[in-house]
Backbone as XML, in Angstrom:
<?xml version="1.0"?>
<chain id="A" units="angstrom">
  <residue number="1" name="UNK">
    <atom name="N" x="4.156" y="4.572" z="18.636"/>
    <atom name="CA" x="3.149" y="4.234" z="17.634"/>
    <atom name="C" x="3.662" y="4.721" z="16.275"/>
  </residue>
  <residue number="2" name="UNK">
    <atom name="N" x="3.574" y="3.834" z="15.296"/>
    <atom name="CA" x="3.980" y="4.177" z="13.940"/>
    <atom name="C" x="2.883" y="4.909" z="13.195"/>
  </residue>
  <residue number="3" name="UNK">
    <atom name="N" x="3.033" y="4.955" z="11.897"/>
    <atom name="CA" x="2.053" y="5.642" z="11.051"/>
    <atom name="C" x="1.744" y="4.772" z="9.844"/>
  </residue>
  <residue number="4" name="UNK">
    <atom name="N" x="0.538" y="4.948" z="9.306"/>
    <atom name="CA" x="0.129" y="4.269" z="8.078"/>
    <atom name="C" x="-0.156" y="5.328" z="7.040"/>
  </residue>
  <residue number="5" name="UNK">
    <atom name="N" x="0.440" y="5.163" z="5.866"/>
    <atom name="CA" x="0.175" y="6.043" z="4.727"/>
    <atom name="C" x="-0.536" y="5.236" z="3.653"/>
  </residue>
  <residue number="6" name="UNK">
    <atom name="N" x="-1.668" y="5.743" z="3.189"/>
    <atom name="CA" x="-2.392" y="5.131" z="2.075"/>
    <atom name="C" x="-1.927" y="5.837" z="0.810"/>
  </residue>
  <residue number="7" name="UNK">
    <atom name="N" x="-1.275" y="5.092" z="-0.079"/>
    <atom name="CA" x="-0.647" y="5.688" z="-1.250"/>
    <atom name="C" x="-1.212" y="5.062" z="-2.512"/>
  </residue>
  <residue number="8" name="UNK">
    <atom name="N" x="-1.686" y="5.910" z="-3.423"/>
    <atom name="CA" x="-2.129" y="5.458" z="-4.730"/>
    <atom name="C" x="-0.941" y="5.385" z="-5.670"/>
  </residue>
  <residue number="9" name="UNK">
    <atom name="N" x="-0.718" y="4.213" z="-6.265"/>
    <atom name="CA" x="0.424" y="4.012" z="-7.159"/>
    <atom name="C" x="0.090" y="4.367" z="-8.600"/>
  </residue>
  <residue number="10" name="UNK">
    <atom name="N" x="-1.156" y="4.727" z="-8.866"/>
    <atom name="CA" x="-1.540" y="5.076" z="-10.227"/>
    <atom name="C" x="-1.461" y="3.886" z="-11.165"/>
  </residue>
  <residue number="11" name="UNK">
    <atom name="N" x="-1.357" y="4.158" z="-12.467"/>
    <atom name="CA" x="-1.387" y="3.082" z="-13.464"/>
    <atom name="C" x="-0.044" y="2.377" z="-13.656"/>
  </residue>
  <residue number="12" name="UNK">
    <atom name="N" x="0.961" y="2.675" z="-12.844"/>
    <atom name="CA" x="2.214" y="1.941" z="-12.910"/>
    <atom name="C" x="3.418" y="2.708" z="-13.396"/>
  </residue>
  <residue number="13" name="UNK">
    <atom name="N" x="3.219" y="3.876" z="-13.955"/>
    <atom name="CA" x="4.335" y="4.681" z="-14.447"/>
    <atom name="C" x="4.958" y="5.424" z="-13.263"/>
  </residue>
  <residue number="14" name="UNK">
    <atom name="N" x="6.228" y="5.155" z="-12.929"/>
    <atom name="CA" x="6.841" y="5.809" z="-11.769"/>
    <atom name="C" x="6.930" y="7.324" z="-11.914"/>
  </residue>
  <residue number="15" name="UNK">
    <atom name="N" x="6.878" y="7.852" z="-13.123"/>
    <atom name="CA" x="6.921" y="9.305" z="-13.308"/>
    <atom name="C" x="5.614" y="9.976" z="-12.886"/>
  </residue>
  <residue number="16" name="UNK">
    <atom name="N" x="4.566" y="9.195" z="-12.707"/>
    <atom name="CA" x="3.277" y="9.745" z="-12.283"/>
    <atom name="C" x="3.087" y="9.703" z="-10.769"/>
  </residue>
  <residue number="17" name="UNK">
    <atom name="N" x="4.001" y="9.077" z="-10.051"/>
    <atom name="CA" x="3.929" y="9.009" z="-8.597"/>
    <atom name="C" x="4.286" y="10.379" z="-8.018"/>
  </residue>
  <residue number="18" name="UNK">
    <atom name="N" x="3.582" y="10.800" z="-6.972"/>
    <atom name="CA" x="3.912" y="12.089" z="-6.369"/>
    <atom name="C" x="5.250" y="11.999" z="-5.633"/>
  </residue>
  <residue number="19" name="UNK">
    <atom name="N" x="5.876" y="13.142" z="-5.456"/>
    <atom name="CA" x="7.144" y="13.184" z="-4.719"/>
    <atom name="C" x="6.949" y="12.744" z="-3.276"/>
  </residue>
  <residue number="20" name="UNK">
    <atom name="N" x="5.832" y="13.117" z="-2.680"/>
    <atom name="CA" x="5.532" y="12.717" z="-1.299"/>
    <atom name="C" x="5.361" y="11.202" z="-1.215"/>
  </residue>
  <residue number="21" name="UNK">
    <atom name="N" x="4.669" y="10.616" z="-2.174"/>
    <atom name="CA" x="4.485" y="9.167" z="-2.184"/>
    <atom name="C" x="5.833" y="8.463" z="-2.299"/>
  </residue>
  <residue number="22" name="UNK">
    <atom name="N" x="6.690" y="8.948" z="-3.174"/>
    <atom name="CA" x="8.027" y="8.369" z="-3.336"/>
    <atom name="C" x="8.821" y="8.491" z="-2.034"/>
  </residue>
  <residue number="23" name="UNK">
    <atom name="N" x="8.729" y="9.639" z="-1.381"/>
    <atom name="CA" x="9.468" y="9.867" z="-0.132"/>
    <atom name="C" x="9.021" y="8.907" z="0.976"/>
  </residue>
  <residue number="24" name="UNK">
    <atom name="N" x="7.720" y="8.688" z="1.148"/>
    <atom name="CA" x="7.278" y="7.782" z="2.213"/>
    <atom name="C" x="7.611" y="6.334" z="1.865"/>
  </residue>
  <residue number="25" name="UNK">
    <atom name="N" x="7.582" y="5.991" z="0.585"/>
    <atom name="CA" x="7.994" y="4.641" z="0.182"/>
    <atom name="C" x="9.459" y="4.391" z="0.524"/>
  </residue>
  <residue number="26" name="UNK">
    <atom name="N" x="10.289" y="5.383" z="0.278"/>
    <atom name="CA" x="11.722" y="5.253" z="0.548"/>
    <atom name="C" x="12.023" y="5.107" z="2.038"/>
  </residue>
  <residue number="27" name="UNK">
    <atom name="N" x="11.145" y="5.615" z="2.901"/>
    <atom name="CA" x="11.365" y="5.576" z="4.345"/>
    <atom name="C" x="10.528" y="4.519" z="5.061"/>
  </residue>
  <residue number="28" name="UNK">
    <atom name="N" x="9.677" y="3.828" z="4.341"/>
    <atom name="CA" x="8.771" y="2.863" z="4.969"/>
    <atom name="C" x="9.523" y="1.652" z="5.508"/>
  </residue>
  <residue number="29" name="UNK">
    <atom name="N" x="9.078" y="1.189" z="6.672"/>
    <atom name="CA" x="9.580" y="-0.056" z="7.246"/>
    <atom name="C" x="8.832" y="-1.249" z="6.649"/>
  </residue>
  <residue number="30" name="UNK">
    <atom name="N" x="7.554" y="-1.010" z="6.312"/>
    <atom name="CA" x="6.681" y="-2.065" z="5.797"/>
    <atom name="C" x="5.904" y="-1.498" z="4.613"/>
  </residue>
  <residue number="31" name="UNK">
    <atom name="N" x="5.858" y="-2.266" z="3.517"/>
    <atom name="CA" x="5.058" y="-1.893" z="2.343"/>
    <atom name="C" x="4.071" y="-3.019" z="2.080"/>
  </residue>
  <residue number="32" name="UNK">
    <atom name="N" x="2.784" y="-2.691" z="2.142"/>
    <atom name="CA" x="1.712" y="-3.645" z="1.889"/>
    <atom name="C" x="1.126" y="-3.266" z="0.533"/>
  </residue>
  <residue number="33" name="UNK">
    <atom name="N" x="1.249" y="-4.154" z="-0.450"/>
    <atom name="CA" x="0.901" y="-3.787" z="-1.822"/>
    <atom name="C" x="0.011" y="-4.826" z="-2.493"/>
  </residue>
  <residue number="34" name="UNK">
    <atom name="N" x="-0.657" y="-4.406" z="-3.577"/>
    <atom name="CA" x="-1.552" y="-5.306" z="-4.295"/>
    <atom name="C" x="-0.993" y="-5.664" z="-5.672"/>
  </residue>
  <residue number="35" name="UNK">
    <atom name="N" x="-1.739" y="-6.466" z="-6.401"/>
    <atom name="CA" x="-1.251" y="-7.007" z="-7.675"/>
    <atom name="C" x="-1.174" y="-5.964" z="-8.790"/>
  </residue>
  <residue number="36" name="UNK">
    <atom name="N" x="-1.795" y="-4.818" z="-8.619"/>
    <atom name="CA" x="-1.795" y="-3.791" z="-9.655"/>
    <atom name="C" x="-0.618" y="-2.826" z="-9.542"/>
  </residue>
  <residue number="37" name="UNK">
    <atom name="N" x="0.214" y="-2.989" z="-8.525"/>
    <atom name="CA" x="1.378" y="-2.110" z="-8.343"/>
    <atom name="C" x="2.522" y="-2.645" z="-9.205"/>
  </residue>
  <residue number="38" name="UNK">
    <atom name="N" x="3.087" y="-1.769" z="-10.021"/>
    <atom name="CA" x="4.163" y="-2.200" z="-10.911"/>
    <atom name="C" x="5.481" y="-2.388" z="-10.162"/>
  </residue>
  <residue number="39" name="UNK">
    <atom name="N" x="6.326" y="-3.239" z="-10.707"/>
    <atom name="CA" x="7.646" y="-3.488" z="-10.121"/>
    <atom name="C" x="8.462" y="-2.197" z="-10.056"/>
  </residue>
  <residue number="40" name="UNK">
    <atom name="N" x="8.311" y="-1.332" z="-11.061"/>
    <atom name="CA" x="9.085" y="-0.083" z="-11.072"/>
    <atom name="C" x="8.698" y="0.835" z="-9.917"/>
  </residue>
  <residue number="41" name="UNK">
    <atom name="N" x="7.475" y="0.768" z="-9.446"/>
    <atom name="CA" x="7.057" y="1.542" z="-8.263"/>
    <atom name="C" x="7.608" y="0.877" z="-6.991"/>
  </residue>
  <residue number="42" name="UNK">
    <atom name="N" x="7.529" y="-0.442" z="-6.925"/>
    <atom name="CA" x="8.022" y="-1.167" z="-5.749"/>
    <atom name="C" x="9.514" y="-0.936" z="-5.527"/>
  </residue>
  <residue number="43" name="UNK">
    <atom name="N" x="10.243" y="-0.664" z="-6.581"/>
    <atom name="CA" x="11.683" y="-0.453" z="-6.460"/>
    <atom name="C" x="12.044" y="0.811" z="-5.677"/>
  </residue>
  <residue number="44" name="UNK">
    <atom name="N" x="11.088" y="1.701" z="-5.438"/>
    <atom name="CA" x="11.349" y="2.880" z="-4.613"/>
    <atom name="C" x="11.436" y="2.526" z="-3.126"/>
  </residue>
  <residue number="45" name="UNK">
    <atom name="N" x="10.904" y="1.376" z="-2.743"/>
    <atom name="CA" x="10.944" y="0.972" z="-1.328"/>
    <atom name="C" x="12.386" y="0.702" z="-0.908"/>
  </residue>
  <residue number="46" name="UNK">
    <atom name="N" x="12.666" y="0.974" z="0.356"/>
    <atom name="CA" x="13.997" y="0.712" z="0.911"/>
    <atom name="C" x="14.302" y="-0.780" z="0.835"/>
  </residue>
  <residue number="47" name="UNK">
    <atom name="N" x="15.572" y="-1.107" z="0.650"/>
    <atom name="CA" x="15.981" y="-2.511" z="0.583"/>
    <atom name="C" x="15.600" y="-3.281" z="1.840"/>
  </residue>
  <residue number="48" name="UNK">
    <atom name="N" x="15.609" y="-2.603" z="2.986"/>
    <atom name="CA" x="15.309" y="-3.260" z="4.263"/>
    <atom name="C" x="13.813" y="-3.343" z="4.564"/>
  </residue>
  <residue number="49" name="UNK">
    <atom name="N" x="12.969" y="-2.744" z="3.726"/>
    <atom name="CA" x="11.525" y="-2.742" z="3.992"/>
    <atom name="C" x="10.956" y="-4.154" z="3.899"/>
  </residue>
  <residue number="50" name="UNK">
    <atom name="N" x="10.034" y="-4.456" z="4.804"/>
    <atom name="CA" x="9.288" y="-5.708" z="4.734"/>
    <atom name="C" x="8.208" y="-5.532" z="3.664"/>
  </residue>
  <residue number="51" name="UNK">
    <atom name="N" x="8.238" y="-6.373" z="2.645"/>
    <atom name="CA" x="7.286" y="-6.277" z="1.530"/>
    <atom name="C" x="6.219" y="-7.346" z="1.717"/>
  </residue>
  <residue number="52" name="UNK">
    <atom name="N" x="4.951" y="-6.904" z="1.829"/>
    <atom name="CA" x="3.851" y="-7.842" z="2.076"/>
    <atom name="C" x="2.850" y="-7.731" z="0.934"/>
  </residue>
  <residue number="53" name="UNK">
    <atom name="N" x="2.703" y="-8.818" z="0.181"/>
    <atom name="CA" x="1.765" y="-8.864" z="-0.939"/>
    <atom name="C" x="0.382" y="-9.253" z="-0.434"/>
  </residue>
  <residue number="54" name="UNK">
    <atom name="N" x="-0.613" y="-8.439" z="-0.767"/>
    <atom name="CA" x="-1.992" y="-8.722" z="-0.366"/>
    <atom name="C" x="-2.928" y="-8.624" z="-1.575"/>
  </residue>
  <residue number="55" name="UNK">
    <atom name="N" x="-2.430" y="-9.026" z="-2.726"/>
    <atom name="CA" x="-3.187" y="-8.881" z="-3.969"/>
    <atom name="C" x="-4.469" y="-9.682" z="-4.004"/>
  </residue>
  <residue number="56" name="UNK">
    <atom name="N" x="-5.394" y="-9.174" z="-4.790"/>
    <atom name="CA" x="-6.682" y="-9.830" z="-4.987"/>
    <atom name="C" x="-6.918" y="-9.970" z="-6.480"/>
  </residue>
  <residue number="57" name="UNK">
    <atom name="N" x="-7.473" y="-11.089" z="-6.870"/>
    <atom name="CA" x="-7.936" y="-11.275" z="-8.234"/>
    <atom name="C" x="-9.387" y="-11.736" z="-8.129"/>
  </residue>
  <residue number="58" name="UNK">
    <atom name="N" x="-10.107" y="-11.777" z="-9.229"/>
    <atom name="CA" x="-11.530" y="-12.097" z="-9.131"/>
    <atom name="C" x="-11.864" y="-13.367" z="-8.345"/>
  </residue>
  <residue number="59" name="UNK">
    <atom name="N" x="-11.033" y="-14.393" z="-8.438"/>
    <atom name="CA" x="-11.356" y="-15.649" z="-7.755"/>
    <atom name="C" x="-10.424" y="-15.988" z="-6.606"/>
  </residue>
  <residue number="60" name="UNK">
    <atom name="N" x="-9.556" y="-15.057" z="-6.243"/>
    <atom name="CA" x="-8.597" y="-15.350" z="-5.171"/>
    <atom name="C" x="-8.231" y="-14.074" z="-4.418"/>
  </residue>
  <residue number="61" name="UNK">
    <atom name="N" x="-8.390" y="-14.110" z="-3.110"/>
    <atom name="CA" x="-7.975" y="-13.003" z="-2.245"/>
    <atom name="C" x="-6.887" y="-13.522" z="-1.327"/>
  </residue>
  <residue number="62" name="UNK">
    <atom name="N" x="-5.701" y="-12.917" z="-1.399"/>
    <atom name="CA" x="-4.606" y="-13.317" z="-0.530"/>
    <atom name="C" x="-5.014" y="-13.156" z="0.930"/>
  </residue>
  <residue number="63" name="UNK">
    <atom name="N" x="-5.588" y="-11.999" z="1.246"/>
    <atom name="CA" x="-6.133" y="-11.730" z="2.581"/>
    <atom name="C" x="-7.446" y="-10.983" z="2.418"/>
  </residue>
  <residue number="64" name="UNK">
    <atom name="N" x="-8.450" y="-11.291" z="3.234"/>
    <atom name="CA" x="-9.671" y="-10.490" z="3.211"/>
    <atom name="C" x="-9.359" y="-9.063" z="3.670"/>
  </residue>
  <residue number="65" name="UNK">
    <atom name="N" x="-10.166" y="-8.094" z="3.254"/>
    <atom name="CA" x="-9.914" y="-6.689" z="3.578"/>
    <atom name="C" x="-9.794" y="-6.455" z="5.076"/>
  </residue>
  <residue number="66" name="UNK">
    <atom name="N" x="-10.624" y="-7.114" z="5.875"/>
    <atom name="CA" x="-10.551" y="-6.942" z="7.336"/>
    <atom name="C" x="-9.171" y="-7.331" z="7.873"/>
  </residue>
  <residue number="67" name="UNK">
    <atom name="N" x="-8.589" y="-8.387" z="7.302"/>
    <atom name="CA" x="-7.268" y="-8.828" z="7.753"/>
    <atom name="C" x="-6.165" y="-7.879" z="7.278"/>
  </residue>
  <residue number="68" name="UNK">
    <atom name="N" x="-6.354" y="-7.291" z="6.103"/>
    <atom name="CA" x="-5.400" y="-6.281" z="5.629"/>
    <atom name="C" x="-5.438" y="-5.085" z="6.572"/>
  </residue>
  <residue number="69" name="UNK">
    <atom name="N" x="-6.638" y="-4.634" z="6.921"/>
    <atom name="CA" x="-6.787" y="-3.513" z="7.852"/>
    <atom name="C" x="-6.112" y="-3.823" z="9.188"/>
  </residue>
  <residue number="70" name="UNK">
    <atom name="N" x="-6.343" y="-5.029" z="9.707"/>
    <atom name="CA" x="-5.757" y="-5.425" z="10.989"/>
    <atom name="C" x="-4.229" y="-5.476" z="10.892"/>
  </residue>
  <residue number="71" name="UNK">
    <atom name="N" x="-3.705" y="-5.929" z="9.762"/>
    <atom name="CA" x="-2.262" y="-5.979" z="9.549"/>
    <atom name="C" x="-1.652" y="-4.576" z="9.581"/>
  </residue>
  <residue number="72" name="UNK">
    <atom name="N" x="-2.306" y="-3.621" z="8.924"/>
    <atom name="CA" x="-1.820" y="-2.243" z="8.918"/>
    <atom name="C" x="-1.763" y="-1.684" z="10.339"/>
  </residue>
  <residue number="73" name="UNK">
    <atom name="N" x="-2.818" y="-1.910" z="11.089"/>
    <atom name="CA" x="-2.885" y="-1.416" z="12.470"/>
    <atom name="C" x="-1.821" y="-2.095" z="13.332"/>
  </residue>
  <residue number="74" name="UNK">
    <atom name="N" x="-1.681" y="-3.410" z="13.191"/>
    <atom name="CA" x="-0.694" y="-4.159" z="13.978"/>
    <atom name="C" x="0.723" y="-3.638" z="13.730"/>
  </residue>
  <residue number="75" name="UNK">
    <atom name="N" x="1.080" y="-3.469" z="12.468"/>
    <atom name="CA" x="2.432" y="-3.008" z="12.132"/>
    <atom name="C" x="2.673" y="-1.587" z="12.648"/>
  </residue>
  <residue number="76" name="UNK">
    <atom name="N" x="1.658" y="-0.725" z="12.560"/>
    <atom name="CA" x="1.794" y="0.644" z="13.077"/>
    <atom name="C" x="1.930" y="0.632" z="14.600"/>
  </residue>
  <residue number="77" name="UNK">
    <atom name="N" x="1.170" y="-0.205" z="15.273"/>
    <atom name="CA" x="1.261" y="-0.297" z="16.739"/>
    <atom name="C" x="2.614" y="-0.828" z="17.190"/>
  </residue>
  <residue number="78" name="UNK">
    <atom name="N" x="3.277" y="-1.576" z="16.320"/>
    <atom name="CA" x="4.629" y="-2.060" z="16.620"/>
    <atom name="C" x="5.671" y="-0.959" z="16.409"/>
  </residue>
  <residue number="79" name="UNK">
    <atom name="N" x="5.214" y="0.214" z="15.952"/>
    <atom name="CA" x="6.111" y="1.346" z="15.788"/>
    <atom name="C" x="6.641" y="1.545" z="14.374"/>
  </residue>
  <residue number="80" name="UNK">
    <atom name="N" x="6.130" y="0.792" z="13.423"/>
    <atom name="CA" x="6.616" y="0.872" z="12.051"/>
    <atom name="C" x="5.932" y="1.977" z="11.247"/>
  </residue>
  <residue number="81" name="UNK">
    <atom name="N" x="6.658" y="2.492" z="10.272"/>
    <atom name="CA" x="6.058" y="3.341" z="9.247"/>
    <atom name="C" x="5.599" y="2.395" z="8.143"/>
  </residue>
  <residue number="82" name="UNK">
    <atom name="N" x="4.291" y="2.416" z="7.876"/>
    <atom name="CA" x="3.674" y="1.462" z="6.959"/>
    <atom name="C" x="3.096" y="2.207" z="5.766"/>
  </residue>
  <residue number="83" name="UNK">
    <atom name="N" x="3.343" y="1.685" z="4.575"/>
    <atom name="CA" x="2.716" y="2.216" z="3.367"/>
    <atom name="C" x="1.782" y="1.151" z="2.821"/>
  </residue>
  <residue number="84" name="UNK">
    <atom name="N" x="0.514" y="1.502" z="2.670"/>
    <atom name="CA" x="-0.449" y="0.649" z="1.961"/>
    <atom name="C" x="-0.474" y="1.176" z="0.544"/>
  </residue>
  <residue number="85" name="UNK">
    <atom name="N" x="0.118" y="0.443" z="-0.370"/>
    <atom name="CA" x="0.303" y="0.877" z="-1.746"/>
    <atom name="C" x="-0.723" y="0.198" z="-2.637"/>
  </residue>
  <residue number="86" name="UNK">
    <atom name="N" x="-1.576" y="1.016" z="-3.254"/>
    <atom name="CA" x="-2.660" y="0.500" z="-4.091"/>
    <atom name="C" x="-2.438" y="0.916" z="-5.531"/>
  </residue>
  <residue number="87" name="UNK">
    <atom name="N" x="-2.417" y="-0.069" z="-6.420"/>
    <atom name="CA" x="-2.323" y="0.206" z="-7.841"/>
    <atom name="C" x="-3.698" y="0.456" z="-8.432"/>
  </residue>
  <residue number="88" name="UNK">
    <atom name="N" x="-3.706" y="0.987" z="-9.636"/>
    <atom name="CA" x="-4.970" y="1.272" z="-10.317"/>
    <atom name="C" x="-4.865" y="0.883" z="-11.776"/>
  </residue>
  <residue number="89" name="UNK">
    <atom name="N" x="-6.016" y="0.592" z="-12.348"/>
    <atom name="CA" x="-6.117" y="0.454" z="-13.789"/>
    <atom name="C" x="-6.866" y="1.677" z="-14.274"/>
  </residue>
  <residue number="90" name="UNK">
    <atom name="N" x="-6.880" y="1.895" z="-15.544"/>
    <atom name="CA" x="-7.638" y="3.045" z="-16.070"/>
    <atom name="C" x="-9.089" y="3.003" z="-15.614"/>
  </residue>
  <residue number="91" name="UNK">
    <atom name="N" x="-9.681" y="1.826" z="-15.599"/>
    <atom name="CA" x="-11.088" y="1.731" z="-15.225"/>
    <atom name="C" x="-11.324" y="1.942" z="-13.737"/>
  </residue>
  <residue number="92" name="UNK">
    <atom name="N" x="-10.312" y="1.692" z="-12.897"/>
    <atom name="CA" x="-10.529" y="1.855" z="-11.455"/>
    <atom name="C" x="-10.139" y="3.228" z="-10.954"/>
  </residue>
  <residue number="93" name="UNK">
    <atom name="N" x="-9.561" y="4.071" z="-11.805"/>
    <atom name="CA" x="-9.088" y="5.365" z="-11.328"/>
    <atom name="C" x="-10.078" y="6.494" z="-11.585"/>
  </residue>
  <residue number="94" name="UNK">
    <atom name="N" x="-11.307" y="6.165" z="-11.935"/>
    <atom name="CA" x="-12.287" y="7.184" z="-12.261"/>
    <atom name="C" x="-12.891" y="7.899" z="-11.081"/>
  </residue>
  <residue number="95" name="UNK">
    <atom name="N" x="-12.661" y="7.440" z="-9.876"/>
    <atom name="CA" x="-13.114" y="8.200" z="-8.726"/>
    <atom name="C" x="-14.269" y="7.607" z="-7.971"/>
  </residue>
  <residue number="96" name="UNK">
    <atom name="N" x="-15.256" y="7.025" z="-8.556"/>
    <atom name="CA" x="-16.388" y="6.585" z="-7.770"/>
    <atom name="C" x="-16.223" y="5.212" z="-7.176"/>
  </residue>
  <residue number="97" name="UNK">
    <atom name="N" x="-16.718" y="5.032" z="-5.968"/>
    <atom name="CA" x="-16.898" y="3.712" z="-5.379"/>
    <atom name="C" x="-15.681" y="2.847" z="-5.184"/>
  </residue>
  <residue number="98" name="UNK">
    <atom name="N" x="-14.520" y="3.414" z="-5.041"/>
    <atom name="CA" x="-13.319" y="2.605" z="-4.836"/>
    <atom name="C" x="-13.341" y="1.915" z="-3.493"/>
  </residue>
  <residue number="99" name="UNK">
    <atom name="N" x="-12.357" y="1.071" z="-3.263"/>
    <atom name="CA" x="-12.279" y="0.343" z="-2.004"/>
    <atom name="C" x="-12.123" y="1.285" z="-0.832"/>
  </residue>
  <residue number="100" name="UNK">
    <atom name="N" x="-12.685" y="0.913" z="0.290"/>
    <atom name="CA" x="-12.629" y="1.736" z="1.482"/>
    <atom name="C" x="-11.575" y="1.174" z="2.408"/>
  </residue>
  <residue number="101" name="UNK">
    <atom name="N" x="-10.655" y="2.013" z="2.812"/>
    <atom name="CA" x="-9.591" y="1.575" z="3.701"/>
    <atom name="C" x="-10.036" y="1.624" z="5.148"/>
  </residue>
  <residue number="102" name="UNK">
    <atom name="N" x="-9.141" y="1.313" z="6.054"/>
    <atom name="CA" x="-9.482" y="1.344" z="7.474"/>
    <atom name="C" x="-9.756" y="2.776" z="7.928"/>
  </residue>
  <residue number="103" name="UNK">
    <atom name="N" x="-10.654" y="2.914" z="8.899"/>
    <atom name="CA" x="-10.938" y="4.248" z="9.402"/>
    <atom name="C" x="-9.958" y="4.579" z="10.514"/>
  </residue>
  <residue number="104" name="UNK">
    <atom name="N" x="-9.655" y="5.848" z="10.670"/>
    <atom name="CA" x="-8.735" y="6.261" z="11.713"/>
    <atom name="C" x="-7.863" y="7.412" z="11.238"/>
  </residue>
  <residue number="105" name="UNK">
    <atom name="N" x="-6.892" y="7.806" z="12.039"/>
    <atom name="CA" x="-6.061" y="8.968" z="11.715"/>
    <atom name="C" x="-4.926" y="8.616" z="10.758"/>
  </residue>
  <residue number="106" name="UNK">
    <atom name="N" x="-5.264" y="8.063" z="9.596"/>
    <atom name="CA" x="-4.251" y="7.649" z="8.632"/>
    <atom name="C" x="-3.834" y="8.818" z="7.779"/>
  </residue>
  <residue number="107" name="UNK">
    <atom name="N" x="-2.565" y="8.842" z="7.431"/>
    <atom name="CA" x="-2.095" y="9.816" z="6.450"/>
    <atom name="C" x="-2.479" y="9.320" z="5.070"/>
  </residue>
  <residue number="108" name="UNK">
    <atom name="N" x="-2.973" y="10.167" z="4.212"/>
    <atom name="CA" x="-3.401" y="9.786" z="2.878"/>
    <atom name="C" x="-2.661" y="10.620" z="1.851"/>
  </residue>
  <residue number="109" name="UNK">
    <atom name="N" x="-2.098" y="9.974" z="0.848"/>
    <atom name="CA" x="-1.369" y="10.664" z="-0.205"/>
    <atom name="C" x="-2.033" y="10.425" z="-1.534"/>
  </residue>
</chain>
């Protein structure tokens, strides 16, 4: 069984990413990311990592949240180390009422 790490990418500046977040990105087999994650953060992922875009915009959702959750679980059950990478804007990083991820024994960074 693999592991899923929920990683906040912050506002896009790679210097603001934690060292632990950078380390799990570098070792991840699968990176599931949204439209708010900057290219400079994505570049920390291993060249061999499977990159899966699941971005949402006001009128378009690549995948519904339930399917994103199922994808994370499926990839972990296949034995992969998975990073769910979430970007933020200044308005979304204030702390209240953010999106709720899948429940379970997930590592959170």
